[in-house]
XYZ file of C-alpha atoms in Angstrom:
397
model
C 122.451 101.983 109.960
C 120.653 103.471 106.951
C 117.062 104.531 107.570
C 114.342 102.637 105.683
C 113.167 105.927 104.188
C 116.618 106.516 102.682
C 116.809 102.901 101.482
C 113.506 103.244 99.645
C 114.366 106.613 98.094
C 117.709 105.302 96.834
C 116.115 102.156 95.383
C 113.173 103.951 93.760
C 115.077 106.932 92.349
C 117.989 104.768 91.172
C 115.519 102.571 89.301
C 113.649 105.534 87.788
C 116.924 107.167 86.763
C 118.060 103.982 85.096
C 114.751 103.757 83.226
C 115.385 107.260 81.900
C 119.023 106.513 81.050
C 118.176 103.238 79.314
C 115.527 104.966 77.223
C 118.316 107.269 76.007
C 120.626 104.275 75.473
C 117.983 102.623 73.249
C 116.713 105.749 71.516
C 118.037 104.995 68.018
C 116.701 101.496 67.459
C 112.948 102.286 67.281
C 113.550 105.021 64.672
C 116.347 103.254 62.774
C 114.065 102.663 59.789
C 113.323 106.392 59.532
C 117.035 107.223 59.784
C 117.827 104.607 57.123
C 115.400 106.305 54.730
C 116.805 109.768 55.500
C 120.425 108.835 54.772
C 120.006 105.881 52.380
C 121.796 103.410 54.659
C 122.539 99.742 54.049
C 121.436 97.091 56.531
C 124.969 96.932 57.932
C 125.211 100.721 58.344
C 121.891 100.736 60.191
C 123.061 97.908 62.453
C 126.308 99.735 63.241
C 124.362 102.883 64.155
C 122.057 101.160 66.633
C 124.904 99.068 68.082
C 127.362 101.948 68.525
C 125.871 103.256 71.818
C 126.118 99.716 73.193
C 129.904 99.718 72.676
C 130.793 102.701 74.886
C 128.032 101.873 77.351
C 129.590 98.438 77.798
C 133.307 99.203 77.924
C 132.901 102.220 80.204
C 130.963 100.216 82.788
C 134.269 98.978 84.198
C 135.845 102.382 85.052
C 132.465 103.892 85.974
C 131.752 100.979 88.327
C 135.140 101.474 89.983
C 134.475 105.224 90.301
C 131.134 104.467 91.944
C 132.968 102.374 94.551
C 135.538 105.081 95.195
C 133.657 108.387 94.782
C 130.113 107.368 95.669
C 127.199 106.329 93.481
C 125.186 109.543 93.903
C 127.845 111.855 92.455
C 128.767 109.544 89.573
C 125.111 108.909 88.724
C 124.230 112.608 88.481
C 127.367 113.512 86.517
C 126.637 110.758 83.973
C 123.051 111.896 83.453
C 124.104 115.522 83.018
C 126.753 114.483 80.483
C 124.120 112.714 78.364
C 122.393 115.994 77.552
C 125.392 117.000 75.404
C 125.345 114.221 72.752
C 121.532 114.305 72.693
C 121.489 118.022 71.880
C 124.316 117.454 69.388
C 122.330 114.712 67.648
C 119.356 117.071 67.305
C 121.440 119.440 65.153
C 123.435 116.960 63.036
C 122.609 116.577 59.345
C 124.783 113.602 58.374
C 125.089 109.907 59.129
C 128.680 110.397 60.305
C 127.645 113.139 62.720
C 124.809 111.040 64.087
C 127.168 108.073 64.499
C 129.573 110.250 66.510
C 126.768 111.425 68.803
C 125.502 107.838 69.125
C 128.906 106.809 70.454
C 128.697 109.264 73.377
C 125.005 108.509 73.958
C 126.395 105.107 74.912
C 127.414 106.554 78.297
C 123.773 106.021 79.285
C 124.476 102.306 79.510
C 127.063 102.822 82.255
C 124.362 103.865 84.719
C 123.654 100.184 85.287
C 126.999 99.680 87.043
C 126.443 102.806 89.147
C 122.904 101.856 90.137
C 123.778 98.299 91.179
C 126.839 99.427 93.174
C 124.868 102.214 94.883
C 121.761 100.183 95.747
C 123.598 97.015 96.825
C 125.261 98.871 99.729
C 121.852 99.667 101.234
C 120.613 96.102 101.816
C 121.813 92.903 103.563
C 123.181 89.885 101.596
C 120.061 87.735 102.003
C 117.991 90.323 100.082
C 120.494 91.077 97.326
C 118.886 88.880 94.665
C 115.451 90.478 94.975
C 116.686 94.052 95.539
C 119.147 94.018 92.647
C 116.414 92.484 90.500
C 114.166 95.426 91.364
C 116.984 97.873 90.575
C 117.396 96.100 87.245
C 113.827 97.082 86.328
C 115.595 100.144 84.954
C 115.856 98.075 81.773
C 112.273 99.205 81.146
C 113.849 102.256 79.571
C 114.217 100.197 76.407
C 110.419 99.800 76.324
C 109.943 103.525 76.980
C 112.103 104.293 73.951
C 110.254 101.715 71.832
C 106.875 103.247 72.693
C 107.702 106.960 72.735
C 110.501 107.563 70.210
C 108.476 106.686 67.065
C 105.497 108.677 68.356
C 107.600 111.793 68.990
C 109.276 111.518 65.574
C 105.886 111.217 63.858
C 104.553 114.283 65.686
C 107.523 116.656 65.788
C 110.380 115.103 63.805
C 113.722 113.476 64.651
C 115.547 116.555 66.085
C 112.843 117.156 68.702
C 112.979 113.539 69.803
C 116.588 114.061 70.929
C 115.779 117.417 72.579
C 112.807 116.060 74.545
C 114.859 113.146 75.884
C 117.691 115.554 76.789
C 115.269 117.690 78.822
C 113.793 114.607 80.505
C 117.138 113.253 81.706
C 118.190 116.721 82.880
C 115.067 116.905 85.057
C 115.686 113.355 86.331
C 119.237 114.230 87.391
C 117.962 117.136 89.499
C 115.286 114.974 91.161
C 117.856 112.253 91.885
C 120.358 114.690 93.444
C 117.854 116.220 95.851
C 115.987 112.967 96.536
C 118.904 110.742 97.606
C 121.833 110.846 100.015
C 125.496 109.937 99.584
C 126.398 106.780 101.450
C 129.283 106.738 103.913
C 132.567 105.715 102.317
C 134.168 102.434 103.417
C 136.636 102.780 106.301
C 139.434 101.598 104.037
C 139.625 103.566 100.828
C 139.674 101.392 97.759
C 142.785 101.553 95.614
C 142.672 100.982 91.869
C 144.823 97.876 92.289
C 142.301 96.371 94.716
C 139.421 97.088 92.356
C 141.188 95.527 89.373
C 141.944 92.347 91.330
C 138.390 91.190 90.617
C 139.615 90.386 87.096
C 141.816 87.648 88.565
C 138.741 85.920 89.965
C 137.626 83.044 87.726
C 134.032 83.457 88.860
C 133.991 87.036 87.519
C 134.709 85.782 83.995
C 132.269 82.893 84.252
C 129.492 85.274 85.258
C 130.594 87.618 82.469
C 130.010 84.801 79.987
C 126.578 84.097 81.451
C 125.639 87.780 81.349
C 126.963 88.061 77.803
C 124.181 85.613 76.948
C 121.327 86.810 79.180
C 121.705 90.588 79.161
C 123.326 90.610 75.727
C 120.324 88.671 74.459
C 117.975 91.140 76.140
C 119.718 94.129 74.537
C 119.920 92.461 71.131
C 116.236 91.597 71.078
C 115.346 94.998 72.511
C 117.135 96.939 69.781
C 116.687 94.512 66.857
C 113.110 93.276 67.279
C 111.691 96.465 65.704
C 113.771 95.699 62.615
C 112.772 92.012 62.619
C 109.078 92.864 62.898
C 109.367 95.327 60.024
C 111.485 93.068 57.794
C 109.764 89.740 58.481
C 106.147 90.867 58.904
C 106.078 94.314 57.214
C 104.815 96.189 60.286
C 105.256 99.949 60.549
C 107.614 101.546 63.094
C 104.879 102.279 65.655
C 103.475 98.727 65.532
C 106.949 97.186 65.703
C 107.885 99.452 68.608
C 104.737 98.487 70.511
C 105.385 94.746 70.149
C 109.028 95.228 71.110
C 107.874 97.110 74.192
C 105.902 94.028 75.277
C 109.071 91.924 75.019
C 111.121 94.440 77.007
C 108.470 94.826 79.722
C 108.181 91.057 80.107
C 111.959 90.546 80.323
C 112.370 93.426 82.761
C 109.513 92.715 85.165
C 110.551 89.075 85.500
C 114.075 90.047 86.562
C 113.227 90.495 90.283
C 111.551 87.077 90.164
C 114.825 85.599 88.915
C 116.606 87.263 91.815
C 114.013 86.046 94.351
C 114.136 82.458 93.050
C 117.922 82.599 93.274
C 117.688 83.813 96.881
C 115.464 80.830 97.656
C 116.820 77.963 95.513
C 120.273 79.113 94.425
C 121.349 80.910 91.254
C 123.078 77.871 89.745
C 119.868 75.811 89.628
C 117.845 78.719 88.234
C 120.431 79.345 85.505
C 120.348 75.704 84.470
C 116.645 76.046 83.635
C 117.259 79.389 81.938
C 119.997 78.108 79.631
C 118.018 74.985 78.705
C 114.969 77.026 77.704
C 117.002 79.609 75.773
C 118.600 76.762 73.823
C 115.186 75.296 72.962
C 113.564 78.642 72.112
C 116.397 79.882 69.903
C 116.098 76.717 67.810
C 112.366 77.393 67.398
C 113.111 80.981 66.337
C 115.538 79.718 63.712
C 113.048 77.207 62.316
C 109.769 79.166 62.366
C 109.756 82.821 61.329
C 106.710 82.930 59.053
C 103.891 83.320 61.584
C 103.648 86.543 63.604
C 101.726 85.058 66.553
C 104.083 82.088 66.877
C 107.125 84.327 66.535
C 105.783 86.654 69.236
C 105.065 83.714 71.581
C 108.620 82.460 71.113
C 109.965 85.949 71.807
C 107.902 86.214 75.006
C 109.259 82.887 76.261
C 112.744 84.141 75.423
C 111.998 87.376 77.301
C 110.994 85.474 80.437
C 114.148 83.380 80.373
C 116.530 86.264 79.638
C 114.998 88.383 82.399
C 115.110 85.523 84.906
C 118.723 84.850 83.942
C 119.684 88.489 84.454
C 118.324 88.396 87.998
C 120.049 85.091 88.771
C 123.435 86.225 87.465
C 123.462 89.275 89.713
C 122.542 87.236 92.730
C 125.841 85.445 92.086
C 127.625 88.770 91.509
C 126.557 89.923 94.979
C 127.914 86.672 96.445
C 131.357 86.818 94.834
C 132.037 90.588 94.815
C 133.626 90.665 98.305
C 133.250 94.435 98.802
C 134.060 95.323 95.183
C 130.483 95.393 93.923
C 131.066 98.301 91.559
C 134.153 96.716 90.006
C 132.591 93.259 89.540
C 129.370 94.837 88.265
C 131.437 96.876 85.817
C 133.210 93.819 84.383
C 130.132 91.597 84.242
C 127.960 94.459 83.002
C 130.508 95.275 80.293
C 130.364 91.691 79.076
C 126.580 91.854 79.005
C 126.658 95.099 77.067
C 129.114 93.691 74.547
C 126.723 90.764 74.206
C 124.278 93.345 72.894
C 126.830 95.043 70.624
C 128.131 92.293 68.348
C 124.921 90.324 67.580
C 123.052 93.247 65.943
C 126.023 93.847 63.638
C 126.167 90.143 62.797
C 122.436 90.115 62.099
C 122.922 93.017 59.682
C 125.725 91.106 57.930
C 123.630 87.928 57.724
C 120.711 89.885 56.259
C 122.885 91.650 53.663
C 124.809 88.543 52.539
C 122.535 85.575 53.317
C 119.127 87.214 52.997
C 117.782 86.067 56.393
C 118.524 85.979 60.127
C 118.497 82.210 60.725
C 122.232 81.848 61.395
C 121.989 84.433 64.186
C 119.513 82.289 66.123
C 121.630 79.195 65.491
C 124.653 80.910 67.053
C 122.484 81.943 70.011
C 121.480 78.318 70.595
C 125.112 77.163 70.464
C 126.230 79.745 73.018
C 123.339 78.769 75.317
C 124.484 75.155 75.012
C 128.014 76.089 76.119
C 126.661 77.934 79.173
C 124.339 75.032 79.984
C 127.125 72.462 79.835
C 129.371 74.493 82.126
C 126.568 75.328 84.559
C 125.544 71.663 84.720
C 129.098 70.840 85.794
C 128.694 73.320 88.662
C 125.406 71.689 89.708
C 127.044 68.260 89.775
C 129.855 69.715 91.891
C 127.316 71.127 94.365
C 125.501 67.816 94.776
C 128.811 65.907 95.006
C 129.962 68.213 97.817
C 126.679 67.741 99.688
C 126.861 63.973 99.271
C 130.434 63.882 100.578
C 129.349 66.044 103.522
C 126.562 63.591 104.422
C 128.947 60.625 104.176
C 131.449 62.396 106.458
C 128.753 63.176 109.019
C 127.575 59.546 109.063
C 131.065 58.252 109.533
C-alpha cells in the first residue's frame, strides 16, 4: 500500500511538472504576433507555427502513454522534460521561420506529459476517487496560462531568444525536483506486452471518448492558443493585454476541471457531459453571432471555459472506468485525439481569416460538432434510464 506522503508528492509534483511542460507546449502562441512581424508571415503561416507543437504532442501521447505503463511514469516523465531543453535551446539560436518551425515540432513533446501524468497518478488512488484526483492532475493545463502571462513579458524585457532559454532552464530544474521528490511505483505482476496495450483501440468506448475529448480538450487548446490572436485581431489589444485575458480563460477552464471530475464521481460522467455539450452548442452559436463587443465576447469565452474544463474532467472519469489496467494506453489514445482537436482548428481559423476575412465559420463548425456529441451522449442517457427501468420491472415481477 502506497503511503499518503508518497501519494501527495506524486500528485503535487506531477501536476507542477505538467504546468511547466504545458507552458513550454504553449510558448509560441502568446508571442505569435511578434514572430509574424519578425518574419513577415501570413495568417496561415502563423497558424501553422502555433499549431505545429500540438501535432507531435498529440500523436506521441499514444506511444508515450504505453511506455509509461511499461517502464514507469517517473522515468518517462523525467526523460521527456530533459529532452525538451534541446528544442528550446535550438529555438533560441534560430534565425529563420523554417528553423523555428522545426524546433516547434519537437517542442510538441511537452504535450505528451499529460499521458504520463495521468497514468502515473491514477495508479496511486482507488477507483472511487479517480474523477477528482485526475481532475486535480489535469490542473497542469494551467501551463497555458503561465505561458500567456510570462512569455510576452519576457520577450518585451529581454527578447525572443531569452524567452526560450529561460523556459529551458525552468523545465530542467523541474525535472531534477521531480526525480528526487517522487518514487517509482511497483510494476504490475504481469508485464504488459505491446499487443495488450494496443488492444484498447478495439474498444468502442475508447473511440467514443476520443471524440468527446477532441471537442472538450481540443476546444481548450484551440481557445488557449488562438484567443491572443482573436483579441488582437477583433479588438486591437496588444500582446500583453491579449495574453492576460487569455490567461483568465485558461485558469477558469483548468480550475473547473476537478469539479467536473467530482460531479462525475457523484452523478455520473454521462449526465455531466450532456449538460456540457448542450452549453457548448449554445455558446458557440453566440460566439459566431456576436463578436463586436469585448465584454460580451469575454463573458461568452468564460462560459465556454467552464464547460470545456468540466467536460475534460468528466471524460477522464470515464477513461478511468473503461481502461481496465491500461490507463496509459487509453489515456494516450484519448489524449492524442484531444491534442489533435487543438491542432486542426487553429489552422482552419487561419484559413478562414485569410480567405473569408473573419472567424465565424470556425464557431459554426464547433457548434455542429457539439451537436453530434450531444446527440450521441443523449442516446447513452436514454439507454441508462431504460436499463434501470427494466431492472425495476424485473424486481417487481
